[in-house]
Amino acid sequence: MTHNVLDRMLTLARAMDDSFGTGSGDRFDNRGLWFPALDVYETEQAYVVELDLPGVHPENVDLSFEQGTLTIRGTRAPTVKTPEKGELRVFSAERISGSFIRSVRLPEYVDSDRIEASYDNGVLMVTIPKAAAARARKITIRGAEQGESGKKLNA
């Protein structure tokens, strides 16, 4: 009896999280793939992609960059292990296991030969340096008052 009440409470809590968008950030698609939460941001020197992958071992993650698209794919092993002997009663199993794939399209001006990845505390961070052509730079304006040398005037 207690097991049924606990199941109903957990189901209700999950439904409310889904309704109000307060769940873990992970999503499923209709093929059973899960989509770990992802942040993408730009700094002056690079684009940075951070992906929450708790419980995923780095050797189970594959990174590729092709035609301006960074693709991250991998698998997470089941979180609840079935014992070899005896019985297992699972009251709640919300942590997602299985395959995942995320792709991020980036601007064409990146230095793909210098992409770096690190994994710390369950977060994968991929840094994609900008190509020199994509970085902002100060341009000096030459005018008649500057003469031929192109020196800046004092303002």
mmCIF file with all atom_site columns, C-alpha atoms in Angstrom, residues 46-151:
data_model
loop_
_atom_site.group_PDB
_atom_site.id
_atom_site.type_symbol
_atom_site.label_atom_id
_atom_site.label_alt_id
_atom_site.label_comp_id
_atom_site.label_asym_id
_atom_site.label_entity_id
_atom_site.label_seq_id
_atom_site.pdbx_PDB_ins_code
_atom_site.Cartn_x
_atom_site.Cartn_y
_atom_site.Cartn_z
_atom_site.occupancy
_atom_site.B_iso_or_equiv
_atom_site.pdbx_formal_charge
_atom_site.auth_seq_id
_atom_site.auth_comp_id
_atom_site.auth_asym_id
_atom_site.auth_atom_id
_atom_site.pdbx_PDB_model_num
ATOM 1   C CA . ALA A 1 46  ? 36.012 31.748  -28.335 1.00 0.00 ? 46  ALA A CA 1
ATOM 2   C CA . TYR A 1 47  ? 32.629 30.068  -28.352 1.00 0.00 ? 47  TYR A CA 1
ATOM 3   C CA . VAL A 1 48  ? 32.008 27.866  -25.322 1.00 0.00 ? 48  VAL A CA 1
ATOM 4   C CA . VAL A 1 49  ? 29.623 24.912  -25.070 1.00 0.00 ? 49  VAL A CA 1
ATOM 5   C CA . GLU A 1 50  ? 28.842 23.426  -21.651 1.00 0.00 ? 50  GLU A CA 1
ATOM 6   C CA . LEU A 1 51  ? 26.832 20.221  -21.292 1.00 0.00 ? 51  LEU A CA 1
ATOM 7   C CA . ASP A 1 52  ? 25.568 18.619  -18.076 1.00 0.00 ? 52  ASP A CA 1
ATOM 8   C CA . LEU A 1 53  ? 26.628 14.964  -18.144 1.00 0.00 ? 53  LEU A CA 1
ATOM 9   C CA . PRO A 1 54  ? 26.571 13.706  -14.543 1.00 0.00 ? 54  PRO A CA 1
ATOM 10  C CA . GLY A 1 55  ? 27.312 10.018  -14.325 1.00 0.00 ? 55  GLY A CA 1
ATOM 11  C CA . VAL A 1 56  ? 28.672 9.851   -17.880 1.00 0.00 ? 56  VAL A CA 1
ATOM 12  C CA . HIS A 1 57  ? 32.257 8.685   -18.147 1.00 0.00 ? 57  HIS A CA 1
ATOM 13  C CA . PRO A 1 58  ? 34.352 10.788  -20.568 1.00 0.00 ? 58  PRO A CA 1
ATOM 14  C CA . GLU A 1 59  ? 35.362 7.660   -22.515 1.00 0.00 ? 59  GLU A CA 1
ATOM 15  C CA . ASN A 1 60  ? 31.655 7.226   -23.385 1.00 0.00 ? 60  ASN A CA 1
ATOM 16  C CA . VAL A 1 61  ? 31.485 10.651  -25.049 1.00 0.00 ? 61  VAL A CA 1
ATOM 17  C CA . ASP A 1 62  ? 32.383 11.351  -28.678 1.00 0.00 ? 62  ASP A CA 1
ATOM 18  C CA . LEU A 1 63  ? 33.019 14.874  -29.971 1.00 0.00 ? 63  LEU A CA 1
ATOM 19  C CA . SER A 1 64  ? 33.206 15.779  -33.640 1.00 0.00 ? 64  SER A CA 1
ATOM 20  C CA . PHE A 1 65  ? 33.340 19.024  -35.614 1.00 0.00 ? 65  PHE A CA 1
ATOM 21  C CA . GLU A 1 66  ? 32.351 18.986  -39.255 1.00 0.00 ? 66  GLU A CA 1
ATOM 22  C CA . GLN A 1 67  ? 31.153 21.741  -41.595 1.00 0.00 ? 67  GLN A CA 1
ATOM 23  C CA . GLY A 1 68  ? 30.692 24.241  -38.775 1.00 0.00 ? 68  GLY A CA 1
ATOM 24  C CA . THR A 1 69  ? 28.731 21.887  -36.526 1.00 0.00 ? 69  THR A CA 1
ATOM 25  C CA . LEU A 1 70  ? 29.919 20.562  -33.173 1.00 0.00 ? 70  LEU A CA 1
ATOM 26  C CA . THR A 1 71  ? 28.302 17.214  -32.368 1.00 0.00 ? 71  THR A CA 1
ATOM 27  C CA . ILE A 1 72  ? 28.424 15.615  -28.930 1.00 0.00 ? 72  ILE A CA 1
ATOM 28  C CA . ARG A 1 73  ? 27.136 12.072  -28.587 1.00 0.00 ? 73  ARG A CA 1
ATOM 29  C CA . GLY A 1 74  ? 27.462 9.323   -26.051 1.00 0.00 ? 74  GLY A CA 1
ATOM 30  C CA . THR A 1 75  ? 25.767 7.016   -23.594 1.00 0.00 ? 75  THR A CA 1
ATOM 31  C CA . ARG A 1 76  ? 25.100 6.846   -19.893 1.00 0.00 ? 76  ARG A CA 1
ATOM 32  C CA . ALA A 1 77  ? 24.898 3.431   -18.269 1.00 0.00 ? 77  ALA A CA 1
ATOM 33  C CA . PRO A 1 78  ? 21.787 2.517   -16.283 1.00 0.00 ? 78  PRO A CA 1
ATOM 34  C CA . THR A 1 79  ? 21.876 4.158   -12.877 1.00 0.00 ? 79  THR A CA 1
ATOM 35  C CA . VAL A 1 80  ? 20.017 1.363   -11.100 1.00 0.00 ? 80  VAL A CA 1
ATOM 36  C CA . LYS A 1 81  ? 22.021 -1.854  -11.288 1.00 0.00 ? 81  LYS A CA 1
ATOM 37  C CA . THR A 1 82  ? 20.189 -5.160  -11.281 1.00 0.00 ? 82  THR A CA 1
ATOM 38  C CA . PRO A 1 83  ? 21.689 -7.464  -8.648  1.00 0.00 ? 83  PRO A CA 1
ATOM 39  C CA . GLU A 1 84  ? 22.974 -10.869 -9.730  1.00 0.00 ? 84  GLU A CA 1
ATOM 40  C CA . LYS A 1 85  ? 21.138 -12.502 -6.832  1.00 0.00 ? 85  LYS A CA 1
ATOM 41  C CA . GLY A 1 86  ? 18.081 -11.499 -4.902  1.00 0.00 ? 86  GLY A CA 1
ATOM 42  C CA . GLU A 1 87  ? 15.295 -9.066  -5.556  1.00 0.00 ? 87  GLU A CA 1
ATOM 43  C CA . LEU A 1 88  ? 15.421 -5.394  -6.419  1.00 0.00 ? 88  LEU A CA 1
ATOM 44  C CA . ARG A 1 89  ? 12.541 -3.054  -5.580  1.00 0.00 ? 89  ARG A CA 1
ATOM 45  C CA . VAL A 1 90  ? 12.835 0.320   -7.289  1.00 0.00 ? 90  VAL A CA 1
ATOM 46  C CA . PHE A 1 91  ? 10.730 3.089   -5.766  1.00 0.00 ? 91  PHE A CA 1
ATOM 47  C CA . SER A 1 92  ? 11.899 5.821   -8.097  1.00 0.00 ? 92  SER A CA 1
ATOM 48  C CA . ALA A 1 93  ? 14.215 5.881   -11.111 1.00 0.00 ? 93  ALA A CA 1
ATOM 49  C CA . GLU A 1 94  ? 14.300 9.382   -12.594 1.00 0.00 ? 94  GLU A CA 1
ATOM 50  C CA . ARG A 1 95  ? 17.913 9.595   -13.728 1.00 0.00 ? 95  ARG A CA 1
ATOM 51  C CA . ILE A 1 96  ? 18.021 9.086   -17.462 1.00 0.00 ? 96  ILE A CA 1
ATOM 52  C CA . SER A 1 97  ? 20.237 6.466   -19.054 1.00 0.00 ? 97  SER A CA 1
ATOM 53  C CA . GLY A 1 98  ? 20.851 5.560   -22.666 1.00 0.00 ? 98  GLY A CA 1
ATOM 54  C CA . SER A 1 99  ? 22.106 7.421   -25.716 1.00 0.00 ? 99  SER A CA 1
ATOM 55  C CA . PHE A 1 100 ? 22.249 11.160  -26.197 1.00 0.00 ? 100 PHE A CA 1
ATOM 56  C CA . ILE A 1 101 ? 23.223 13.494  -29.012 1.00 0.00 ? 101 ILE A CA 1
ATOM 57  C CA . ARG A 1 102 ? 23.469 17.285  -29.167 1.00 0.00 ? 102 ARG A CA 1
ATOM 58  C CA . SER A 1 103 ? 24.594 19.394  -32.119 1.00 0.00 ? 103 SER A CA 1
ATOM 59  C CA . VAL A 1 104 ? 25.486 23.074  -32.189 1.00 0.00 ? 104 VAL A CA 1
ATOM 60  C CA . ARG A 1 105 ? 25.923 25.043  -35.412 1.00 0.00 ? 105 ARG A CA 1
ATOM 61  C CA . LEU A 1 106 ? 28.682 27.641  -35.073 1.00 0.00 ? 106 LEU A CA 1
ATOM 62  C CA . PRO A 1 107 ? 29.744 30.552  -37.290 1.00 0.00 ? 107 PRO A CA 1
ATOM 63  C CA . GLU A 1 108 ? 32.194 29.637  -40.035 1.00 0.00 ? 108 GLU A CA 1
ATOM 64  C CA . TYR A 1 109 ? 35.001 31.717  -38.548 1.00 0.00 ? 109 TYR A CA 1
ATOM 65  C CA . VAL A 1 110 ? 36.360 29.291  -35.955 1.00 0.00 ? 110 VAL A CA 1
ATOM 66  C CA . ASP A 1 111 ? 39.753 27.664  -35.549 1.00 0.00 ? 111 ASP A CA 1
ATOM 67  C CA . SER A 1 112 ? 38.648 24.026  -35.613 1.00 0.00 ? 112 SER A CA 1
ATOM 68  C CA . ASP A 1 113 ? 42.227 22.752  -35.204 1.00 0.00 ? 113 ASP A CA 1
ATOM 69  C CA . ARG A 1 114 ? 42.412 24.273  -31.712 1.00 0.00 ? 114 ARG A CA 1
ATOM 70  C CA . ILE A 1 115 ? 39.119 23.013  -30.219 1.00 0.00 ? 115 ILE A CA 1
ATOM 71  C CA . GLU A 1 116 ? 39.623 21.820  -26.634 1.00 0.00 ? 116 GLU A CA 1
ATOM 72  C CA . ALA A 1 117 ? 37.389 19.846  -24.284 1.00 0.00 ? 117 ALA A CA 1
ATOM 73  C CA . SER A 1 118 ? 37.508 19.288  -20.532 1.00 0.00 ? 118 SER A CA 1
ATOM 74  C CA . TYR A 1 119 ? 35.299 17.370  -18.119 1.00 0.00 ? 119 TYR A CA 1
ATOM 75  C CA . ASP A 1 120 ? 34.908 18.400  -14.486 1.00 0.00 ? 120 ASP A CA 1
ATOM 76  C CA . ASN A 1 121 ? 32.235 17.580  -11.880 1.00 0.00 ? 121 ASN A CA 1
ATOM 77  C CA . GLY A 1 122 ? 29.868 16.147  -14.486 1.00 0.00 ? 122 GLY A CA 1
ATOM 78  C CA . VAL A 1 123 ? 30.100 19.140  -16.835 1.00 0.00 ? 123 VAL A CA 1
ATOM 79  C CA . LEU A 1 124 ? 31.672 18.835  -20.279 1.00 0.00 ? 124 LEU A CA 1
ATOM 80  C CA . MET A 1 125 ? 33.153 22.143  -21.487 1.00 0.00 ? 125 MET A CA 1
ATOM 81  C CA . VAL A 1 126 ? 34.134 22.538  -25.143 1.00 0.00 ? 126 VAL A CA 1
ATOM 82  C CA . THR A 1 127 ? 36.036 25.681  -26.140 1.00 0.00 ? 127 THR A CA 1
ATOM 83  C CA . ILE A 1 128 ? 36.025 26.559  -29.844 1.00 0.00 ? 128 ILE A CA 1
ATOM 84  C CA . PRO A 1 129 ? 38.507 29.401  -30.534 1.00 0.00 ? 129 PRO A CA 1
ATOM 85  C CA . LYS A 1 130 ? 37.478 32.093  -32.987 1.00 0.00 ? 130 LYS A CA 1
ATOM 86  C CA . ALA A 1 131 ? 39.560 32.458  -36.121 1.00 0.00 ? 131 ALA A CA 1
ATOM 87  C CA . ALA A 1 132 ? 41.578 35.682  -36.298 1.00 0.00 ? 132 ALA A CA 1
ATOM 88  C CA . ALA A 1 133 ? 39.213 36.967  -39.011 1.00 0.00 ? 133 ALA A CA 1
ATOM 89  C CA . ALA A 1 134 ? 36.241 36.728  -36.641 1.00 0.00 ? 134 ALA A CA 1
ATOM 90  C CA . ARG A 1 135 ? 37.755 38.676  -33.744 1.00 0.00 ? 135 ARG A CA 1
ATOM 91  C CA . ALA A 1 136 ? 36.907 42.332  -33.307 1.00 0.00 ? 136 ALA A CA 1
ATOM 92  C CA . ARG A 1 137 ? 39.781 44.694  -33.885 1.00 0.00 ? 137 ARG A CA 1
ATOM 93  C CA . LYS A 1 138 ? 40.383 48.444  -33.778 1.00 0.00 ? 138 LYS A CA 1
ATOM 94  C CA . ILE A 1 139 ? 40.840 50.061  -37.182 1.00 0.00 ? 139 ILE A CA 1
ATOM 95  C CA . THR A 1 140 ? 42.701 53.331  -37.533 1.00 0.00 ? 140 THR A CA 1
ATOM 96  C CA . ILE A 1 141 ? 41.091 55.862  -39.845 1.00 0.00 ? 141 ILE A CA 1
ATOM 97  C CA . ARG A 1 142 ? 43.525 57.810  -41.946 1.00 0.00 ? 142 ARG A CA 1
ATOM 98  C CA . GLY A 1 143 ? 42.587 61.271  -43.106 1.00 0.00 ? 143 GLY A CA 1
ATOM 99  C CA . ALA A 1 144 ? 44.114 64.311  -44.766 1.00 0.00 ? 144 ALA A CA 1
ATOM 100 C CA . GLU A 1 145 ? 45.016 65.856  -41.363 1.00 0.00 ? 145 GLU A CA 1
ATOM 101 C CA . GLN A 1 146 ? 47.027 62.762  -40.468 1.00 0.00 ? 146 GLN A CA 1
ATOM 102 C CA . GLY A 1 147 ? 49.265 62.916  -43.436 1.00 0.00 ? 147 GLY A CA 1
ATOM 103 C CA . GLU A 1 148 ? 50.676 59.926  -45.188 1.00 0.00 ? 148 GLU A CA 1
ATOM 104 C CA . SER A 1 149 ? 52.030 58.259  -42.050 1.00 0.00 ? 149 SER A CA 1
ATOM 105 C CA . GLY A 1 150 ? 48.564 57.283  -40.786 1.00 0.00 ? 150 GLY A CA 1
ATOM 106 C CA . LYS A 1 151 ? 49.328 58.463  -37.241 1.00 0.00 ? 151 LYS A CA 1
#
